[in-house]
Amino acid sequence: MSTNRLAKRASRLTPSPIREILSVASRPGMISFAGGLPDADTFPEVESLSFEKSDLQYGPSEGEPYLREHVANEIQGRGWQINADQVLILSGSQQGIDLVAKLIVDEGTKVAVESPTYLAALQVFKLFGADYVPYDIETVASAVSKESPTLLYAIPTFQNPSSSVYTTAQRQQLAQSCERGNTILFEDDPYRDLSYQECDKQAVCSFMEKGSWIYQSTFSKTVAPGLRLGYLVCSADLYPQLLMLKQAADLHSSRVSQRIVQNILSDEQAGLRLARLQTLYKAKRDSFDACLTTYFDDLATWELPAGGLFFWLQLKTTTPINTRLLLSAAVESGVTFMPGEAFYADGREAANCFRLNFSSTKEEDFEKGLSTLASIFKSGIAMQNPTVA
Amino acid sequence: MSTNRLAKRASRLTPSPIREILSVASRPGMISFAGGLPDADTFPEVESLSFEKSDLQYGPSEGEPYLREHVANEIQGRGWQINADQVLILSGSQQGIDLVAKLIVDEGTKVAVESPTYLAALQVFKLFGADYVPYDIETVASAVSKESPTLLYAIPTFQNPSSSVYTTAQRQQLAQSCERGNTILFEDDPYRDLSYQECDKQAVCSFMEKGSWIYQSTFSKTVAPGLRLGYLVCSADLYPQLLMLKQAADLHSSRVSQRIVQNILSDEQAGLRLARLQTLYKAKRDSFDACLTTYFDDLATWELPAGGLFFWLQLKTTTPINTRLLLSAAVESGVTFMPGEAFYADGREAANCFRLNFSSTKEEDFEKGLSTLASIFKSGIAMQNPTVA
């Protein structure tokens, strides 16, 4: 065992709750509300997917020119003027987090994060030694001004795990705060196309008139995660370094994946395909919400998510309940969920909250899964709070 | 511009000579001896490649169980007892270098490397702050004993760029040296199946009875690089951390790529396919060697590579010639090659050596390319050494 010979950052590696829970979630018969897996019914038929022999050779680290162009056009269509040469194709948006952390985060680098936020981002920044500055969008201006973080990581649209959405005014204020504080803005936008009602979605980075920023999204939610493909767009000053880091990480992303995604996105049925996907998820969201009302109305509060894949629940009990401690009982009963703890930079023990995914489970399993889960939470609360029982 | 806000490692990023030269190499009409691209004639027909709808969902970070099992079986077939649970599927073997560097290399960590060695490995270790200890296999025991490097990176079979092969005795000695020095051995073995004559190929890691080690290889050379797929096997102590780093880097590798590779490897024609590939490359190697003899016999020395994709040439002139300075003239004449400089950890200015790839260029272009290159080297030597001219 050579632990004493490892890099200091190795001591900051912790087993991922996602991976642990997902490995349980894939057991036959398990009803999983834990992960963020898309509904497999949204995936294209494999017979419709094609690529070319030339895709089998090495390719450019930046990504395929046709896909970079497509991404740039799509973004320009939102009224945001970026160029294809600012686009870097990624092997999924998790890779964007790795590249940005490598570029910016040293031991002790201050990184502002929403509280709660995407747990796998927390893990990566921590690996590189980040000191977290948790912020709330309501008070972000003062947090940035006071703490002067080097990097700020935000999921402004259908946030993970809370599903909240920043208003346009909040987006403008966040961009201004970063500009004033010389804070690099890292905007993660994986769910923007999973939108079930009108809401503000303009990229915060598009409000940045100066300063450095990285905006990223993924094809995992709208095409298929198994292809491992995403992209980032960034301010021109950061592009050369991110490109070098991309090359050092994996030379380039799968050209087969890039061709498959391009063919799907440029198909004349692409718009229809996305509309169908939104309809499917909206129906599942509403069905899940109705089922939650039946079983969790007296137990927890939540907001109807305007987009994305998650419900974020807060237990009504005033007793501090660490929802992670209820997970093993849930798993034994054939249901998984994601405890709130892992989404907090400070790893608070009893957050009284948890995340439920509604996309990957079949609608007919909602009732069984949620009724089981409600019983477990009731028992858990009763055990920790006997006077209520 | 936020350069002052970037991580310290960002200052160690340097443009890759590979990427720069490859972007030139892809110009129409260019004869490229620069990269390490496989001959596209070795690629499978796309019609023969298939995957399944279930491959479109998220998958395990370790890689697909069937592919890990296949890799383990293949390695066991060489008489080396490893288990499938020691196998980690990678998004190409470049990713293995990134993960190992993350796990082991801090600023000032001593990393022993062959001199010359694979330039993209040098770039990654340097990014994380490595202090290089260049070694020669003849004297590796004393180098390890004296310098006590934390990590030793080796390409013992068809080395890049030199194409040299360690003898079995040298392999045993290297393993012993690492064990004695508590040095973690990182063996990179991308070319082992591109073998054109009998030679020692047993993995050095298989001689390690204790200590920590990582062994990696790729499917880029024997199947197709555009799929971006490789694997590593490691001592049990390192596996949990490398897995966590893999997950943090890109969650998992493309499942479509994994299925395609598995289908090709498990096809009953797989052995025949590999034999044909070896025959094709051996013929190209011999043709390239004959052409080199015609045009470079008075200019340079080289050894016939027993495997792999490269000839490594040493200029006969005693005048120091930085071959990089001849590259622009070569490119203007429509030929590229890889100057020796980038393969040295100490970046020596005038190494009098350069690497030529024989796999990616069509055989009918060897004569034109090598005769042009010989003229350029002759002129270059004459200009830097007027008395010879």
Short mmCIF file of C-alpha atoms in Angstrom, two decimals, chain B residues 51-379:
data_model
loop_
_atom_site.label_atom_id
_atom_site.label_comp_id
_atom_site.label_asym_id
_atom_site.label_seq_id
_atom_site.Cartn_x
_atom_site.Cartn_y
_atom_site.Cartn_z
CA PHE B 51 -24.81 -1.46 -30.33
CA GLU B 52 -28.05 -1.64 -28.39
CA LYS B 53 -30.68 0.78 -27.18
CA SER B 54 -29.79 -0.02 -23.58
CA ASP B 55 -26.29 1.34 -24.29
CA LEU B 56 -27.80 4.83 -24.53
CA GLN B 57 -28.49 5.05 -20.77
CA TYR B 58 -25.96 5.99 -18.06
CA GLY B 59 -23.65 3.13 -17.13
CA PRO B 60 -21.12 2.08 -14.50
CA SER B 61 -17.95 4.15 -13.96
CA GLU B 62 -15.84 0.97 -13.93
CA GLY B 63 -16.95 0.17 -17.46
CA GLU B 64 -19.22 -2.52 -18.84
CA PRO B 65 -18.88 -5.85 -17.02
CA TYR B 66 -18.62 -7.78 -20.32
CA LEU B 67 -15.68 -5.65 -21.52
CA ARG B 68 -13.86 -5.78 -18.18
CA GLU B 69 -14.29 -9.55 -18.27
CA HIS B 70 -12.99 -9.69 -21.84
CA VAL B 71 -9.90 -7.66 -20.95
CA ALA B 72 -9.25 -9.81 -17.88
CA ASN B 73 -9.56 -13.00 -19.94
CA GLU B 74 -7.22 -11.69 -22.61
CA ILE B 75 -4.60 -10.77 -20.00
CA GLN B 76 -5.02 -14.10 -18.20
CA GLY B 77 -4.39 -15.73 -21.57
CA ARG B 78 -0.90 -14.23 -21.45
CA GLY B 79 -0.32 -16.09 -18.20
CA TRP B 80 -0.83 -13.10 -15.93
CA GLN B 81 -3.39 -13.68 -13.18
CA ILE B 82 -5.46 -10.55 -12.82
CA ASN B 83 -9.20 -10.25 -12.14
CA ALA B 84 -11.95 -8.39 -13.93
CA ASP B 85 -12.49 -6.26 -10.82
CA GLN B 86 -9.01 -4.79 -11.33
CA VAL B 87 -10.00 -3.52 -14.80
CA LEU B 88 -11.10 0.08 -15.33
CA ILE B 89 -12.36 1.08 -18.77
CA LEU B 90 -10.93 4.41 -19.96
CA SER B 91 -11.94 7.01 -22.54
CA GLY B 92 -8.67 6.27 -24.34
CA SER B 93 -5.33 5.68 -22.66
CA GLN B 94 -4.60 9.42 -22.52
CA GLN B 95 -7.22 9.44 -19.77
CA GLY B 96 -5.23 6.86 -17.83
CA ILE B 97 -2.29 9.26 -17.75
CA ASP B 98 -4.55 12.03 -16.48
CA LEU B 99 -6.03 9.84 -13.73
CA VAL B 100 -2.66 8.50 -12.59
CA ALA B 101 -1.17 12.00 -12.54
CA LYS B 102 -4.11 13.24 -10.47
CA LEU B 103 -3.70 10.40 -8.03
CA ILE B 104 0.05 10.59 -7.59
CA VAL B 105 1.65 13.80 -8.85
CA ASP B 106 1.89 16.90 -6.70
CA GLU B 107 4.18 19.84 -7.25
CA GLY B 108 7.69 18.49 -6.84
CA THR B 109 6.76 14.79 -7.07
CA LYS B 110 9.63 12.90 -8.68
CA VAL B 111 8.54 11.04 -11.80
CA ALA B 112 11.05 8.82 -13.59
CA VAL B 113 10.64 8.77 -17.37
CA GLU B 114 12.51 7.23 -20.24
CA SER B 115 14.49 9.69 -22.30
CA PRO B 116 12.97 10.13 -24.86
CA THR B 117 9.37 9.22 -24.04
CA TYR B 118 5.74 9.86 -25.09
CA LEU B 119 5.36 13.62 -25.24
CA ALA B 120 1.71 13.83 -24.16
CA ALA B 121 2.59 11.94 -20.96
CA LEU B 122 5.36 14.45 -20.27
CA GLN B 123 2.85 17.27 -20.68
CA VAL B 124 0.35 15.80 -18.22
CA PHE B 125 2.84 14.96 -15.47
CA LYS B 126 4.37 18.41 -15.87
CA LEU B 127 0.92 20.02 -15.63
CA PHE B 128 0.54 18.49 -12.16
CA GLY B 129 4.02 19.68 -11.18
CA ALA B 130 6.28 16.64 -11.72
CA ASP B 131 10.04 16.88 -11.29
CA TYR B 132 11.42 14.58 -13.95
CA VAL B 133 14.07 11.95 -13.34
CA PRO B 134 15.08 10.79 -16.85
CA TYR B 135 16.33 7.21 -16.82
CA ASP B 136 17.85 4.67 -19.14
CA ILE B 137 16.78 1.04 -18.80
CA GLU B 138 20.45 0.01 -18.59
CA THR B 139 20.93 2.06 -15.44
CA VAL B 140 17.42 2.15 -14.01
CA ALA B 141 18.33 0.30 -10.80
CA SER B 142 20.82 2.94 -9.73
CA ALA B 143 18.58 5.81 -10.87
CA VAL B 144 15.65 4.53 -8.79
CA SER B 145 17.85 3.77 -5.82
CA LYS B 146 19.52 7.18 -5.94
CA GLU B 147 16.53 9.42 -6.76
CA SER B 148 13.72 7.39 -5.17
CA PRO B 149 11.05 8.60 -7.61
CA THR B 150 7.43 8.27 -6.48
CA LEU B 151 6.28 7.20 -9.93
CA LEU B 152 8.03 5.57 -12.87
CA TYR B 153 6.43 5.78 -16.33
CA ALA B 154 7.60 3.24 -18.91
CA ILE B 155 6.63 2.02 -22.38
CA PRO B 156 8.61 -1.24 -22.38
CA THR B 157 7.23 -2.65 -25.66
CA PHE B 158 7.70 -0.78 -28.97
CA GLN B 159 8.46 2.37 -27.08
CA ASN B 160 7.23 5.74 -28.29
CA PRO B 161 9.21 7.29 -29.95
CA SER B 162 12.22 4.94 -30.03
CA SER B 163 10.32 1.67 -30.80
CA SER B 164 12.77 -0.13 -28.50
CA VAL B 165 11.77 -3.26 -26.57
CA TYR B 166 12.95 -4.24 -23.10
CA THR B 167 14.34 -7.76 -22.74
CA THR B 168 12.78 -10.08 -20.19
CA ALA B 169 15.81 -9.59 -17.95
CA GLN B 170 15.38 -5.81 -18.16
CA ARG B 171 11.68 -6.16 -17.35
CA GLN B 172 12.43 -8.22 -14.27
CA GLN B 173 15.07 -5.75 -13.18
CA LEU B 174 12.71 -2.81 -13.65
CA ALA B 175 10.01 -4.49 -11.56
CA GLN B 176 12.56 -5.27 -8.85
CA SER B 177 13.85 -1.72 -8.84
CA CYS B 178 10.35 -0.34 -8.37
CA GLU B 179 9.60 -2.82 -5.59
CA ARG B 180 12.83 -2.01 -3.76
CA GLY B 181 12.41 1.75 -4.17
CA ASN B 182 8.71 1.78 -3.21
CA THR B 183 8.23 3.40 -6.62
CA ILE B 184 4.79 3.09 -8.24
CA LEU B 185 5.18 1.57 -11.71
CA PHE B 186 3.03 2.95 -14.52
CA GLU B 187 3.37 0.77 -17.62
CA ASP B 188 1.90 2.04 -20.88
CA ASP B 189 1.44 -0.68 -23.47
CA PRO B 190 -0.50 0.69 -26.46
CA TYR B 191 1.40 -1.10 -29.24
CA ARG B 192 1.78 -4.67 -27.96
CA ASP B 193 -0.52 -6.15 -30.60
CA LEU B 194 1.27 -4.32 -33.44
CA SER B 195 4.09 -6.85 -33.40
CA TYR B 196 6.00 -7.75 -36.56
CA GLN B 197 8.51 -10.22 -35.21
CA GLU B 198 9.11 -12.33 -32.11
CA CYS B 199 10.21 -10.36 -29.07
CA ASP B 200 9.85 -10.16 -25.29
CA LYS B 201 6.52 -8.60 -24.41
CA GLN B 202 5.58 -9.82 -20.93
CA ALA B 203 4.14 -6.95 -18.93
CA VAL B 204 6.63 -5.56 -16.41
CA CYS B 205 3.76 -5.19 -13.95
CA SER B 206 3.26 -8.97 -14.06
CA PHE B 207 6.68 -9.31 -12.40
CA MET B 208 5.63 -7.12 -9.47
CA GLU B 209 5.05 -9.32 -6.45
CA LYS B 210 4.45 -6.42 -4.12
CA GLY B 211 4.21 -2.68 -4.47
CA SER B 212 1.79 -0.58 -6.46
CA TRP B 213 1.41 -0.57 -10.21
CA ILE B 214 -0.82 0.53 -13.06
CA TYR B 215 -0.82 -1.14 -16.46
CA GLN B 216 -2.72 0.38 -19.37
CA SER B 217 -3.46 -0.20 -23.01
CA THR B 218 -5.82 1.05 -25.67
CA PHE B 219 -8.21 -0.07 -28.39
CA SER B 220 -7.15 2.89 -30.54
CA LYS B 221 -4.45 1.03 -32.44
CA THR B 222 -6.18 -2.30 -32.98
CA VAL B 223 -9.82 -1.23 -33.38
CA ALA B 224 -10.24 2.51 -33.95
CA PRO B 225 -9.10 5.68 -32.15
CA GLY B 226 -12.26 7.66 -32.96
CA LEU B 227 -14.13 5.49 -30.43
CA ARG B 228 -11.81 6.78 -27.63
CA LEU B 229 -11.52 3.62 -25.59
CA GLY B 230 -8.77 2.07 -23.53
CA TYR B 231 -8.38 0.33 -20.20
CA LEU B 232 -6.16 0.09 -17.17
CA VAL B 233 -5.46 -2.67 -14.70
CA CYS B 234 -3.88 -1.84 -11.37
CA SER B 235 -2.81 -3.22 -8.02
CA ALA B 236 -5.80 -3.57 -5.70
CA ASP B 237 -4.65 -0.74 -3.40
CA LEU B 238 -4.99 1.88 -6.15
CA TYR B 239 -8.26 0.75 -7.72
CA PRO B 240 -10.78 2.52 -5.45
CA GLN B 241 -9.09 5.90 -5.88
CA LEU B 242 -8.64 5.55 -9.64
CA LEU B 243 -12.30 4.62 -9.93
CA MET B 244 -13.35 7.70 -7.98
CA LEU B 245 -11.13 9.83 -10.19
CA LYS B 246 -12.61 8.24 -13.30
CA GLN B 247 -16.10 9.06 -12.10
CA ALA B 248 -15.10 12.64 -11.30
CA ALA B 249 -13.54 12.98 -14.77
CA ASP B 250 -16.41 11.88 -17.03
CA LEU B 251 -18.78 9.58 -15.02
CA HIS B 252 -18.04 6.70 -17.40
CA SER B 253 -16.80 6.00 -20.95
CA SER B 254 -19.11 5.89 -23.96
CA ARG B 255 -21.24 2.75 -23.72
CA VAL B 256 -21.73 2.81 -27.47
CA SER B 257 -17.95 2.65 -27.93
CA GLN B 258 -17.70 -0.13 -25.35
CA ARG B 259 -20.35 -2.22 -27.11
CA ILE B 260 -18.79 -1.69 -30.55
CA VAL B 261 -15.34 -2.69 -29.30
CA GLN B 262 -16.72 -5.71 -27.46
CA ASN B 263 -18.55 -6.90 -30.57
CA ILE B 264 -15.38 -6.64 -32.65
CA LEU B 265 -13.16 -8.31 -30.06
CA SER B 266 -15.54 -11.19 -29.44
CA ASP B 267 -16.20 -11.81 -33.13
CA GLU B 268 -14.91 -15.19 -34.31
CA GLN B 269 -12.91 -13.35 -36.98
CA ALA B 270 -11.10 -11.22 -34.38
CA GLY B 271 -7.88 -13.22 -34.54
CA LEU B 272 -7.84 -13.15 -38.32
CA ARG B 273 -8.52 -9.43 -38.25
CA LEU B 274 -5.53 -8.80 -36.00
CA ALA B 275 -3.30 -11.02 -38.13
CA ARG B 276 -4.26 -9.05 -41.24
CA LEU B 277 -3.53 -5.80 -39.46
CA GLN B 278 -0.08 -7.03 -38.46
CA THR B 279 0.62 -8.20 -42.01
CA LEU B 280 -0.43 -4.84 -43.43
CA TYR B 281 1.74 -2.87 -40.99
CA LYS B 282 4.73 -5.19 -41.39
CA ALA B 283 4.65 -4.69 -45.16
CA LYS B 284 4.43 -0.93 -44.72
CA ARG B 285 7.28 -0.98 -42.22
CA ASP B 286 9.51 -2.90 -44.62
CA SER B 287 8.62 -0.66 -47.53
CA PHE B 288 9.29 2.42 -45.40
CA ASP B 289 12.63 0.98 -44.28
CA ALA B 290 13.67 0.33 -47.88
CA CYS B 291 12.74 3.87 -48.84
CA LEU B 292 14.61 5.27 -45.84
CA THR B 293 17.69 3.32 -46.92
CA THR B 294 17.48 4.97 -50.33
CA TYR B 295 17.18 8.54 -49.05
CA PHE B 296 18.53 8.64 -45.49
CA ASP B 297 21.38 6.12 -45.49
CA ASP B 298 24.07 8.80 -45.57
CA LEU B 299 22.12 11.18 -43.33
CA ALA B 300 20.89 9.20 -40.35
CA THR B 301 20.89 5.94 -38.43
CA TRP B 302 17.90 3.96 -37.26
CA GLU B 303 16.81 0.53 -36.13
CA LEU B 304 14.10 -1.51 -37.79
CA PRO B 305 11.16 -1.37 -35.34
CA ALA B 306 10.01 -4.83 -34.18
CA GLY B 307 6.53 -3.41 -33.65
CA GLY B 308 4.58 -0.23 -33.22
CA LEU B 309 4.15 2.63 -35.65
CA PHE B 310 7.41 4.60 -35.64
CA PHE B 311 10.97 4.89 -36.92
CA TRP B 312 13.28 6.90 -34.70
CA LEU B 313 16.16 8.51 -36.57
CA GLN B 314 19.42 9.97 -35.33
CA LEU B 315 21.28 12.34 -37.67
CA LYS B 316 24.84 11.28 -38.38
CA THR B 317 26.17 14.83 -38.37
CA THR B 318 28.17 15.80 -35.29
CA THR B 319 26.88 19.37 -35.55
CA PRO B 320 23.95 19.90 -33.17
CA ILE B 321 20.81 20.25 -35.28
CA ASN B 322 17.52 21.22 -33.70
CA THR B 323 15.22 19.30 -36.02
CA ARG B 324 12.28 21.46 -34.96
CA LEU B 325 13.82 24.35 -36.89
CA LEU B 326 13.49 22.32 -40.09
CA LEU B 327 9.80 21.61 -39.59
CA SER B 328 8.44 24.77 -41.22
CA ALA B 329 10.53 24.16 -44.35
CA ALA B 330 9.21 20.59 -44.45
CA VAL B 331 5.62 21.73 -44.05
CA GLU B 332 6.09 24.26 -46.87
CA SER B 333 7.25 21.37 -49.03
CA GLY B 334 4.19 19.33 -48.08
CA VAL B 335 5.72 16.91 -45.55
CA THR B 336 5.50 16.75 -41.77
CA PHE B 337 7.55 14.84 -39.20
CA MET B 338 7.88 14.95 -35.41
CA PRO B 339 11.03 16.72 -34.14
CA GLY B 340 12.86 14.97 -31.31
CA GLU B 341 12.82 17.82 -28.84
CA ALA B 342 9.29 17.30 -27.50
CA PHE B 343 10.07 13.74 -26.40
CA TYR B 344 12.67 14.83 -23.86
CA ALA B 345 11.76 15.80 -20.33
CA ASP B 346 14.59 18.32 -20.32
CA GLY B 347 13.43 19.79 -23.65
CA ARG B 348 16.96 19.69 -25.01
CA GLU B 349 17.34 22.07 -27.91
CA ALA B 350 19.38 20.03 -30.34
CA ALA B 351 18.72 16.38 -30.07
CA ASN B 352 19.61 15.53 -33.69
CA CYS B 353 16.73 13.13 -33.78
CA PHE B 354 13.21 12.89 -35.08
CA ARG B 355 10.31 10.46 -35.33
CA LEU B 356 8.68 9.21 -38.51
CA ASN B 357 5.35 7.43 -38.56
CA PHE B 358 4.79 4.86 -41.29
CA SER B 359 1.21 3.79 -40.60
CA SER B 360 -0.97 6.70 -41.63
CA THR B 361 0.60 7.60 -45.00
CA LYS B 362 -0.21 5.64 -48.14
CA GLU B 363 2.71 3.48 -49.27
CA GLU B 364 2.83 5.16 -52.67
CA ASP B 365 3.63 8.47 -50.94
CA PHE B 366 6.64 7.16 -48.99
CA GLU B 367 9.12 7.95 -51.78
CA LYS B 368 7.89 11.47 -52.44
CA GLY B 369 7.69 12.28 -48.75
CA LEU B 370 11.03 10.81 -47.72
CA SER B 371 12.98 12.20 -50.71
CA THR B 372 11.58 15.67 -49.94
CA LEU B 373 12.42 15.31 -46.27
CA ALA B 374 15.96 14.13 -47.04
CA SER B 375 16.57 17.22 -49.20
CA ILE B 376 15.37 19.47 -46.41
CA PHE B 377 17.60 17.80 -43.83
CA LYS B 378 20.60 18.01 -46.20
CA SER B 379 20.02 21.73 -46.74
#
